[in-house]
Short mmCIF file of C-alpha atoms in Angstrom, two decimals:
data_model
loop_
_atom_site.label_atom_id
_atom_site.label_comp_id
_atom_site.label_asym_id
_atom_site.label_seq_id
_atom_site.Cartn_x
_atom_site.Cartn_y
_atom_site.Cartn_z
CA PRO A 1 1.95 14.35 14.88
CA PRO A 2 4.95 16.29 13.57
CA VAL A 3 5.71 16.33 9.87
CA GLU A 4 8.37 13.77 9.01
CA GLU A 5 11.46 15.25 7.44
CA LEU A 6 12.91 13.84 4.25
CA LEU A 7 16.41 12.41 4.51
CA VAL A 8 18.97 14.69 2.89
CA GLN A 9 22.22 12.92 1.97
CA PRO A 10 25.44 14.32 0.50
CA PRO A 11 26.09 13.45 -3.17
CA SER A 12 29.15 11.47 -2.08
CA GLN A 13 26.97 9.03 -0.14
CA ARG A 14 25.89 7.17 -3.27
CA THR A 15 29.49 6.93 -4.44
CA SER A 16 30.54 5.41 -1.10
CA ILE A 17 27.78 2.80 -1.35
CA ILE A 18 28.83 1.82 -4.88
CA ARG A 19 32.49 1.55 -3.83
CA HIS A 20 31.49 -0.77 -0.99
CA GLU A 21 29.63 -3.01 -3.45
CA LEU A 22 32.65 -3.09 -5.74
CA ARG A 23 34.88 -4.20 -2.85
CA ARG A 24 32.51 -7.11 -2.29
CA LEU A 25 32.93 -8.15 -5.92
CA VAL A 26 36.72 -7.90 -6.07
CA ALA A 27 37.32 -9.56 -2.68
CA PRO A 28 34.74 -12.38 -2.43
CA ALA A 29 36.88 -14.25 0.13
CA THR A 30 36.02 -11.58 2.71
CA VAL A 31 32.27 -12.19 2.34
CA ILE A 32 30.68 -14.55 4.88
CA ASN A 33 27.77 -15.43 2.54
CA ARG A 34 25.84 -17.45 5.12
CA VAL A 35 22.07 -18.02 5.11
CA VAL A 36 20.63 -17.17 8.54
CA TYR A 37 16.95 -17.24 7.62
CA ASP A 38 15.13 -19.20 4.93
CA ASP A 39 11.39 -19.23 4.48
CA LEU A 40 11.09 -22.84 3.25
CA PRO A 41 8.37 -23.49 4.19
CA ARG A 42 7.11 -20.03 5.12
CA SER A 43 8.64 -18.50 8.22
CA THR A 44 11.32 -21.08 9.05
CA ALA A 45 14.34 -19.60 10.82
CA LEU A 46 17.53 -21.30 11.86
CA PRO A 47 17.38 -22.38 15.52
CA PRO A 48 19.15 -20.12 18.07
CA SER A 49 21.59 -22.91 18.93
CA GLN A 50 22.76 -23.09 15.33
CA LEU A 51 23.04 -19.29 15.13
CA ALA A 52 25.14 -19.28 18.31
CA ALA A 53 27.46 -21.87 16.80
CA MET A 54 27.82 -19.65 13.72
CA ALA A 55 28.79 -16.70 15.89
CA ALA A 56 31.75 -18.68 17.20
CA GLY A 57 32.98 -19.13 13.62
CA GLN A 58 33.59 -16.44 11.02
CA SER A 59 31.55 -13.63 12.57
CA SER A 60 32.64 -11.54 15.55
CA LEU A 61 29.00 -10.53 16.14
CA PRO A 62 26.09 -12.89 16.84
CA PRO A 63 23.99 -13.18 13.65
CA LEU A 64 20.68 -11.40 13.71
CA ARG A 65 17.54 -13.51 13.87
CA PHE A 66 14.92 -12.75 11.22
CA GLY A 67 11.27 -13.66 10.81
CA SER A 68 8.11 -12.79 8.90
CA SER A 69 5.58 -15.32 10.22
CA PHE A 70 2.95 -12.70 10.88
CA GLU A 71 0.20 -10.99 8.95
CA SER A 72 1.52 -9.12 5.88
CA GLY A 73 5.13 -10.30 6.47
CA ASN A 74 7.04 -11.30 3.35
CA LEU A 75 10.76 -11.97 3.94
CA LYS A 76 11.99 -15.06 2.10
CA ARG A 77 15.70 -15.26 2.93
CA ALA A 78 18.40 -13.42 4.90
CA ILE A 79 22.09 -13.88 4.08
CA GLN A 80 24.86 -12.58 6.32
CA VAL A 81 27.59 -11.09 4.12
CA PHE A 82 29.66 -9.29 6.79
CA ASP A 83 29.48 -9.10 10.59
CA ASN A 84 26.90 -6.33 10.48
CA GLU A 85 25.58 -6.54 6.89
CA TYR A 86 22.82 -8.70 5.40
CA ASP A 87 21.42 -9.33 1.94
CA LEU A 88 17.65 -9.83 2.05
CA ILE A 89 15.39 -11.53 -0.48
CA LEU A 90 11.65 -10.82 -0.48
CA SER A 91 8.97 -13.38 -1.25
CA ASN A 92 7.28 -13.10 -4.63
CA ASP A 93 3.55 -12.55 -4.67
CA ILE A 94 1.87 -15.93 -4.26
CA ASN A 95 1.47 -17.83 -7.55
CA THR A 96 3.79 -15.42 -9.36
CA SER A 97 7.52 -15.16 -9.97
CA SER A 98 7.68 -11.41 -9.39
CA TYR A 99 6.09 -8.31 -7.82
CA CYS A 100 8.67 -7.62 -5.10
CA GLN A 101 8.48 -4.12 -3.64
CA TRP A 102 6.61 -4.23 -0.33
CA PHE A 103 8.71 -5.45 2.61
CA TYR A 104 7.85 -6.23 6.22
CA PHE A 105 9.89 -8.42 8.60
CA HIS A 106 11.25 -8.50 12.13
CA VAL A 107 14.75 -8.72 13.55
CA GLU A 108 16.00 -9.97 16.94
CA GLY A 109 19.34 -10.40 18.68
CA MET A 110 20.71 -6.96 17.84
CA ARG A 111 23.12 -4.68 19.72
CA SER A 112 22.25 -1.02 20.06
CA ASP A 113 25.89 0.11 19.69
CA VAL A 114 26.27 -1.49 16.24
CA THR A 115 25.27 0.00 12.90
CA TYR A 116 23.65 -2.70 10.76
CA LYS A 117 23.33 -2.58 7.00
CA PHE A 118 20.53 -4.23 5.01
CA ASN A 119 20.43 -4.78 1.25
CA ILE A 120 17.09 -5.87 -0.25
CA ILE A 121 18.39 -7.29 -3.50
CA ASN A 122 15.28 -8.32 -5.48
CA MET A 123 13.35 -5.07 -5.82
CA GLU A 124 11.82 -4.70 -9.28
CA LYS A 125 10.79 -1.15 -10.09
CA PRO A 126 13.38 0.97 -11.93
CA GLY A 127 12.93 3.91 -9.59
CA SER A 128 11.86 4.63 -6.01
CA THR A 129 11.18 7.52 -3.67
CA PHE A 130 13.83 5.96 -1.40
CA ASP A 131 16.20 7.83 -3.72
CA GLU A 132 14.31 11.06 -3.00
CA GLY A 133 14.52 11.10 0.80
CA GLN A 134 12.11 8.38 1.94
CA ARG A 135 13.29 6.20 4.84
CA PRO A 136 12.14 2.78 6.09
CA LEU A 137 9.94 2.46 9.15
CA LEU A 138 10.93 0.74 12.39
CA PHE A 139 8.81 -0.45 15.30
CA SER A 140 10.68 -1.42 18.47
CA GLU A 141 8.75 -3.54 20.97
CA ARG A 142 10.86 -2.32 23.90
CA ARG A 143 10.59 1.33 22.88
CA PHE A 144 6.82 0.99 22.55
CA THR A 145 6.54 -0.73 25.95
CA TRP A 146 8.64 1.87 27.74
CA SER A 147 7.71 5.11 25.96
CA GLY A 148 4.62 4.40 23.85
CA LEU A 149 6.42 5.36 20.63
CA GLY A 150 5.37 3.16 17.72
CA TRP A 151 6.43 3.29 14.08
CA LEU A 152 9.17 5.83 13.35
CA ARG A 153 11.18 6.61 10.24
CA THR A 154 14.80 5.60 10.57
CA GLY A 155 17.93 4.83 8.61
CA HIS A 156 20.74 6.53 6.74
CA SER A 157 23.08 5.77 3.83
CA ILE A 158 20.02 4.91 1.76
CA ALA A 159 20.23 4.20 -1.96
CA TYR A 160 18.18 2.46 -4.64
CA LEU A 161 20.45 0.96 -7.32
CA LYS A 162 20.34 -1.45 -10.22
CA ASN A 163 22.29 -4.60 -9.37
CA SER A 164 23.85 -7.43 -11.36
CA TYR A 165 21.09 -10.00 -10.77
CA LYS A 166 18.94 -10.76 -13.81
CA ARG A 167 15.20 -11.27 -13.77
CA ARG A 168 13.21 -13.97 -15.50
CA ILE A 169 10.59 -12.14 -17.51
CA THR A 170 7.27 -13.89 -18.23
CA LYS A 171 4.96 -13.03 -21.11
CA ARG A 172 2.63 -11.24 -18.72
CA LYS A 173 5.44 -9.08 -17.32
CA LYS A 174 6.68 -8.17 -20.82
CA GLN A 175 3.47 -6.18 -21.22
CA SER A 176 4.12 -4.22 -18.03
CA ALA A 177 5.71 -0.79 -17.98
CA ASP A 178 7.88 -1.97 -15.07
CA ALA A 179 9.22 -4.99 -16.92
CA GLY A 180 13.03 -4.97 -17.10
CA THR A 181 15.88 -7.45 -17.16
CA SER A 182 17.55 -6.43 -13.89
CA TYR A 183 16.73 -6.43 -10.21
CA TYR A 184 17.35 -3.41 -8.01
CA THR A 185 18.81 -3.12 -4.52
CA LEU A 186 17.45 -0.97 -1.73
CA THR A 187 20.27 -0.50 0.76
CA PHE A 188 20.01 1.25 4.12
CA SER A 189 21.84 1.35 7.45
CA LEU A 190 20.44 1.86 10.93
CA ARG A 191 21.01 1.47 14.65
CA PHE A 192 18.41 -0.24 16.80
CA PRO A 193 17.30 1.65 19.93
CA HIS A 194 17.69 -1.30 22.33
CA ASP A 195 19.75 -4.46 22.79
CA ASP A 196 18.07 -7.86 22.32
CA ASP A 197 14.86 -6.25 21.15
CA ARG A 198 12.33 -7.42 18.59
CA ALA A 199 12.11 -4.73 15.92
CA TYR A 200 9.89 -4.66 12.84
CA ILE A 201 11.04 -3.00 9.61
CA ALA A 202 8.63 -2.03 6.84
CA ASN A 203 8.43 -0.18 3.55
CA ALA A 204 5.48 1.94 4.72
CA TYR A 205 3.13 2.10 7.69
CA PRO A 206 1.56 -1.36 7.82
CA TYR A 207 -2.23 -1.70 7.74
CA THR A 208 -3.40 -5.29 7.98
CA TYR A 209 -6.75 -6.99 7.45
CA SER A 210 -6.97 -7.35 11.23
CA ASP A 211 -6.48 -3.57 11.55
CA LEU A 212 -9.40 -3.07 9.16
CA ILE A 213 -11.74 -5.41 11.04
CA THR A 214 -10.80 -3.74 14.34
CA HIS A 215 -11.51 -0.30 12.90
CA VAL A 216 -14.87 -1.35 11.43
CA ARG A 217 -15.98 -2.87 14.75
CA LYS A 218 -14.90 0.28 16.57
CA LYS A 219 -17.00 2.49 14.28
CA GLN A 220 -19.98 0.15 14.73
CA ALA A 221 -19.63 0.39 18.51
CA GLU A 222 -19.39 4.19 18.37
CA CYS A 223 -22.55 4.41 16.25
CA ARG A 224 -24.42 2.13 18.66
CA GLU A 225 -23.37 4.28 21.61
CA LYS A 226 -24.70 7.39 19.84
CA GLY A 227 -27.88 5.59 18.80
CA SER A 228 -27.01 6.33 15.18
CA GLY A 229 -28.12 4.18 12.29
CA ASP A 230 -25.98 6.03 9.74
CA LEU A 231 -23.55 3.12 9.34
CA MET A 232 -24.47 -0.28 7.96
CA VAL A 233 -21.78 -2.96 7.59
CA GLN A 234 -22.31 -5.89 5.23
CA THR A 235 -20.17 -8.58 3.64
CA LEU A 236 -20.12 -7.86 -0.08
CA CYS A 237 -18.53 -11.26 -0.78
CA ASN A 238 -15.94 -13.72 0.48
CA THR A 239 -12.46 -13.84 -0.98
CA GLN A 240 -10.87 -16.89 -2.61
CA SER A 241 -9.66 -18.07 0.79
CA GLY A 242 -12.98 -17.35 2.50
CA ASN A 243 -12.23 -14.00 4.17
CA PRO A 244 -15.24 -11.65 4.34
CA MET A 245 -14.81 -8.39 2.42
CA PRO A 246 -16.63 -5.61 4.31
CA LEU A 247 -18.90 -3.11 2.56
CA LEU A 248 -19.72 0.01 4.58
CA THR A 249 -22.82 2.01 3.67
CA ILE A 250 -22.88 5.47 5.26
CA THR A 251 -25.85 7.83 4.92
CA GLY A 252 -28.12 9.90 7.15
CA MET A 253 -31.04 7.80 8.38
CA THR A 254 -32.59 10.28 10.83
CA ARG A 255 -33.38 13.99 10.96
CA ASN A 256 -34.32 15.79 14.17
CA GLY A 257 -34.87 12.47 15.88
CA SER A 258 -37.22 11.10 13.20
CA ALA A 259 -36.51 8.52 10.52
CA VAL A 260 -35.86 9.88 7.04
CA PRO A 261 -38.43 8.55 4.53
CA ALA A 262 -37.11 5.71 2.38
CA ASP A 263 -38.15 7.50 -0.81
CA GLU A 264 -35.93 10.44 0.10
CA ILE A 265 -32.93 8.18 0.71
CA LYS A 266 -33.48 6.49 -2.65
CA LYS A 267 -33.19 9.87 -4.40
CA ARG A 268 -29.73 10.51 -2.99
CA GLN A 269 -26.77 10.18 -5.32
CA VAL A 270 -24.32 7.37 -4.60
CA VAL A 271 -20.56 7.68 -4.14
CA VAL A 272 -18.56 4.44 -4.34
CA VAL A 273 -15.05 4.32 -2.87
CA SER A 274 -12.63 1.38 -2.80
CA ALA A 275 -9.07 0.92 -1.59
CA ARG A 276 -6.21 -1.53 -1.29
CA VAL A 277 -6.66 -3.50 -4.49
CA HIS A 278 -2.84 -3.57 -4.40
CA PRO A 279 -1.79 -4.96 -0.99
CA GLY A 280 1.59 -3.24 -0.78
CA GLU A 281 0.06 0.24 -1.11
CA THR A 282 -0.79 0.57 2.56
CA GLY A 283 -1.34 4.32 2.37
CA ALA A 284 -4.56 3.60 0.49
CA SER A 285 -5.98 1.99 3.63
CA TYR A 286 -5.17 5.05 5.71
CA CYS A 287 -6.94 7.24 3.15
CA ALA A 288 -10.03 5.01 3.32
CA LYS A 289 -9.85 4.98 7.12
CA GLY A 290 -9.67 8.77 7.19
CA LEU A 291 -12.66 9.03 4.87
CA ILE A 292 -14.75 6.69 7.06
CA ASP A 293 -13.79 8.60 10.22
CA TYR A 294 -14.65 11.91 8.54
CA LEU A 295 -18.04 10.77 7.25
CA LEU A 296 -19.07 9.43 10.67
CA ASP A 297 -17.90 12.48 12.58
CA ASN A 298 -20.28 14.93 14.29
CA THR A 299 -19.24 17.94 12.23
CA GLU A 300 -21.63 19.97 10.11
CA HIS A 301 -19.78 19.05 6.90
CA ALA A 302 -19.93 15.33 7.69
CA GLN A 303 -23.64 15.59 8.43
CA TRP A 304 -24.18 17.32 5.08
CA CYS A 305 -22.33 14.50 3.30
CA ARG A 306 -24.54 11.92 5.01
CA ASP A 307 -27.77 13.83 4.41
CA ASN A 308 -27.18 14.36 0.70
CA MET A 309 -25.37 11.22 -0.48
CA VAL A 310 -25.14 7.49 0.07
CA TRP A 311 -21.54 6.39 0.54
CA LYS A 312 -20.54 2.84 -0.37
CA VAL A 313 -17.02 2.16 0.91
CA ILE A 314 -15.06 -1.03 0.28
CA PRO A 315 -11.93 -0.31 2.34
CA MET A 316 -9.97 -3.42 1.29
CA LEU A 317 -10.47 -4.99 -2.13
CA ASN A 318 -7.71 -7.57 -1.77
CA PRO A 319 -7.78 -8.97 1.79
CA ASP A 320 -6.04 -12.22 0.79
CA GLY A 321 -3.11 -10.35 -0.71
CA VAL A 322 -2.82 -8.12 2.34
CA ILE A 323 -2.86 -11.05 4.76
CA ASN A 324 -0.18 -12.96 2.85
CA GLY A 325 2.21 -10.05 2.35
CA ASN A 326 1.73 -9.68 -1.40
CA HIS A 327 2.71 -6.46 -3.08
CA ARG A 328 0.27 -6.37 -6.01
CA CYS A 329 -1.68 -9.56 -6.67
CA ALA A 330 -4.38 -11.78 -5.19
CA LEU A 331 -3.85 -15.46 -4.35
CA SER A 332 -4.63 -16.33 -7.97
CA GLY A 333 -1.49 -14.46 -9.05
CA ARG A 334 -3.63 -11.89 -10.86
CA ASP A 335 -3.43 -8.13 -10.55
CA LEU A 336 -7.04 -7.44 -9.58
CA ASN A 337 -6.87 -3.92 -10.99
CA ARG A 338 -6.54 -5.45 -14.45
CA GLU A 339 -9.59 -7.72 -14.06
CA PHE A 340 -12.49 -5.24 -14.21
CA LEU A 341 -13.38 -5.67 -17.88
CA ARG A 342 -14.58 -9.27 -17.50
CA PRO A 343 -14.02 -10.22 -13.86
CA SER A 344 -14.32 -13.86 -12.86
CA PRO A 345 -16.43 -14.63 -9.77
CA VAL A 346 -13.98 -17.49 -9.11
CA HIS A 347 -10.58 -15.88 -9.68
CA ALA A 348 -11.49 -12.26 -8.84
CA PRO A 349 -14.64 -12.39 -6.67
CA THR A 350 -14.04 -9.06 -4.93
CA VAL A 351 -13.76 -7.22 -8.26
CA TYR A 352 -16.72 -9.13 -9.73
CA TYR A 353 -19.06 -8.19 -6.88
CA LEU A 354 -17.87 -4.58 -6.74
CA LYS A 355 -18.75 -4.23 -10.41
CA GLU A 356 -22.09 -5.95 -9.83
CA LEU A 357 -22.78 -3.55 -6.95
CA ILE A 358 -22.33 -0.49 -9.18
CA ARG A 359 -24.28 -2.13 -11.99
CA HIS A 360 -27.16 -2.87 -9.60
CA VAL A 361 -27.22 0.66 -8.16
CA LYS A 362 -27.29 2.25 -11.63
CA PHE A 363 -29.44 -0.12 -13.62
CA GLY A 364 -31.26 -2.18 -11.01
CA GLU A 365 -32.26 0.66 -8.70
CA GLY A 366 -32.03 3.40 -11.33
CA ARG A 367 -29.92 5.63 -9.10
CA SER A 368 -27.08 7.95 -10.02
CA VAL A 369 -23.53 6.96 -9.17
CA MET A 370 -22.01 10.41 -8.92
CA LEU A 371 -18.40 9.37 -8.33
CA TYR A 372 -16.15 6.34 -8.08
CA GLY A 373 -12.79 6.71 -6.36
CA ASP A 374 -10.15 4.01 -5.92
CA PHE A 375 -7.37 4.81 -3.42
CA HIS A 376 -3.81 3.76 -4.32
CA GLY A 377 -0.28 4.42 -3.10
CA HIS A 378 2.53 5.50 -5.44
CA SER A 379 6.17 4.51 -4.83
CA ARG A 380 7.86 6.69 -7.45
CA ARG A 381 6.21 10.10 -7.19
CA GLU A 382 5.59 12.77 -4.56
CA ASP A 383 2.34 14.45 -3.60
CA PHE A 384 -1.27 13.43 -4.21
CA PHE A 385 -2.87 13.32 -7.65
CA VAL A 386 -5.48 11.50 -9.72
CA TYR A 387 -5.68 9.43 -12.86
CA SER A 388 -8.94 10.09 -14.66
CA CYS A 389 -10.46 9.45 -18.06
CA GLY A 390 -10.32 11.88 -20.96
CA ALA A 391 -13.43 13.76 -22.06
CA GLN A 392 -14.33 15.13 -25.45
CA LYS A 393 -15.39 18.74 -25.91
CA LYS A 394 -18.98 17.68 -26.59
CA LEU A 395 -19.21 16.21 -23.08
CA GLU A 396 -18.71 19.58 -21.41
CA VAL A 397 -21.42 20.82 -19.04
CA HIS A 398 -21.82 24.62 -18.79
CA GLY A 399 -18.36 25.01 -20.30
CA LEU A 400 -16.73 22.63 -17.80
CA VAL A 401 -15.25 19.21 -18.47
CA VAL A 402 -17.01 17.24 -15.73
CA GLU A 403 -14.11 14.81 -15.27
CA ARG A 404 -11.80 17.67 -14.29
CA VAL A 405 -14.08 19.40 -11.79
CA PHE A 406 -13.37 17.12 -8.81
CA PRO A 407 -9.55 17.21 -9.17
CA ARG A 408 -9.68 20.98 -9.64
CA LEU A 409 -11.64 21.36 -6.42
CA LEU A 410 -9.16 19.10 -4.61
CA SER A 411 -6.26 21.25 -5.79
CA GLU A 412 -8.01 24.33 -4.33
CA LEU A 413 -8.80 22.67 -1.00
CA ALA A 414 -5.80 20.40 -0.36
CA PRO A 415 -2.34 22.03 -0.41
CA TYR A 416 -0.55 18.76 -1.23
CA PHE A 417 -2.77 17.77 -4.12
CA THR A 418 -1.36 18.58 -7.55
CA PHE A 419 -3.76 19.14 -10.43
CA ASN A 420 -0.91 19.59 -12.91
CA GLY A 421 0.50 16.24 -11.79
CA SER A 422 -2.77 14.47 -12.54
CA SER A 423 -3.44 12.65 -15.80
CA PHE A 424 -6.63 12.48 -17.85
CA LYS A 425 -5.39 10.16 -20.57
CA VAL A 426 -6.10 6.44 -20.74
CA GLN A 427 -3.10 4.30 -21.63
CA LYS A 428 -3.76 0.99 -23.32
CA SER A 429 -2.32 -0.87 -20.31
CA LYS A 430 -4.94 0.82 -18.06
CA GLU A 431 -8.04 -0.03 -20.09
CA THR A 432 -9.05 -2.88 -17.77
CA THR A 433 -8.68 -0.91 -14.51
CA GLY A 434 -11.69 -0.06 -12.37
CA ARG A 435 -11.79 3.66 -13.15
CA VAL A 436 -11.70 3.13 -16.93
CA VAL A 437 -14.19 0.24 -17.04
CA PHE A 438 -16.69 2.05 -14.80
CA TYR A 439 -16.31 5.17 -16.94
CA ARG A 440 -16.72 3.44 -20.29
CA GLN A 441 -19.00 0.50 -19.51
CA LEU A 442 -21.14 1.84 -16.67
CA GLY A 443 -21.14 5.55 -17.47
CA VAL A 444 -19.64 6.85 -14.21
CA ARG A 445 -18.33 10.19 -15.47
CA MET A 446 -16.33 11.10 -12.38
CA SER A 447 -14.27 7.92 -12.07
CA TYR A 448 -10.80 8.27 -10.54
CA THR A 449 -7.73 6.50 -9.33
CA LEU A 450 -6.73 8.53 -6.27
CA GLU A 451 -2.96 8.30 -5.80
CA GLY A 452 -1.07 9.21 -2.62
CA SER A 453 2.71 9.09 -2.53
CA MET A 454 4.25 6.47 -0.24
CA MET A 455 6.79 9.17 0.59
CA GLY A 456 4.49 12.17 0.97
CA GLY A 457 4.62 15.58 -0.62
CA HIS A 458 6.37 18.87 -0.15
CA GLY A 459 6.06 19.24 3.62
CA CYS A 460 3.18 16.81 4.18
CA ASP A 461 3.03 13.67 6.26
CA PHE A 462 4.18 10.33 4.93
CA LEU A 463 1.79 7.51 4.14
#
């Protein structure tokens, strides 16, 4: 697919957006301020008859119809402020009062000759790549039916601004680097490609739990067709709500048509990879998907990876959060990437059993875990980079700091990976993350958080 271009806006664009917001404040009588969608309970929209009655009142345009009653959807409320402008409020992560950044909802009842403006008014992070050229994604059902085109970047007049709404800060959030007293607004305008369509709008390319299960079954079917036993799929554990969390083991089981001896397989080093501990970071799932596809390919390099290593891939560490449209947390309201130090099998079962898996491989089977990598998506930086753990001089091997070898190789092989943008320091707030705990407690020297920008890099595709 073609590389997606960043949106370049004139400096005056931001000034125009701010002036529009000021006019709303000084002339409140001109604002319609009418709720057209309210997720109480989840996914309850006003009936079309009531919306039609509204259209005969203040508005000269029929109000749009909103919804998010689908997997990973998370719109809480839509408020019509002008004929073609809407304020949107996202749902908090379940069992929390915060963590609003991911968005995914659908719109109906639009006109293709009208420019609509959307303001998501309860974003939380103080900065965003939407200020650097990122655009929202749109999927039109009619466009897909007629032309086969799916998700496409769209929108103009995009800005990410601090607004006047104040946040309620809990004790837990006070410890976060993102904790602040204000909300932020993401504002963007767009035209829909068709009248009376159903169009989905999202922060980044969605990747649901159903997408994962479909992909895993597809790879299993492909391996069966080839007569390959290189892929084994297991359920590592069930989530809090009972969803199975897949564990994929990929390694070469045959050579020249004969089974590889079990003793030889046991001598192979193990690489453990996880992704999607944070549900809103959908790019992490595409990275894991790409890794799985690569490892199971018929290329010489993929065969070498299978013949020399055992790959343990957990492509979705937080299925419950993904299903329910959370941005960061599990159903318990906990950030699972802060639970690795002493994970609870009740409140964080996926983290608990991942840690037990690595512990068993290292100390139960006595095998070497060469590398642990945890895929994430980053909403405030460009490019691809890693967070690793610092190493003392005495831990060098042949003059090399082992922890830096893998990122250095990536920077040589991948044009959009930045070694200089990577970090090898451990902040206090990161001491309970997977990469740090596995490094310190379990002795996995090459333990990394693998970050990919939600926007992309200099000339590379978006995630």
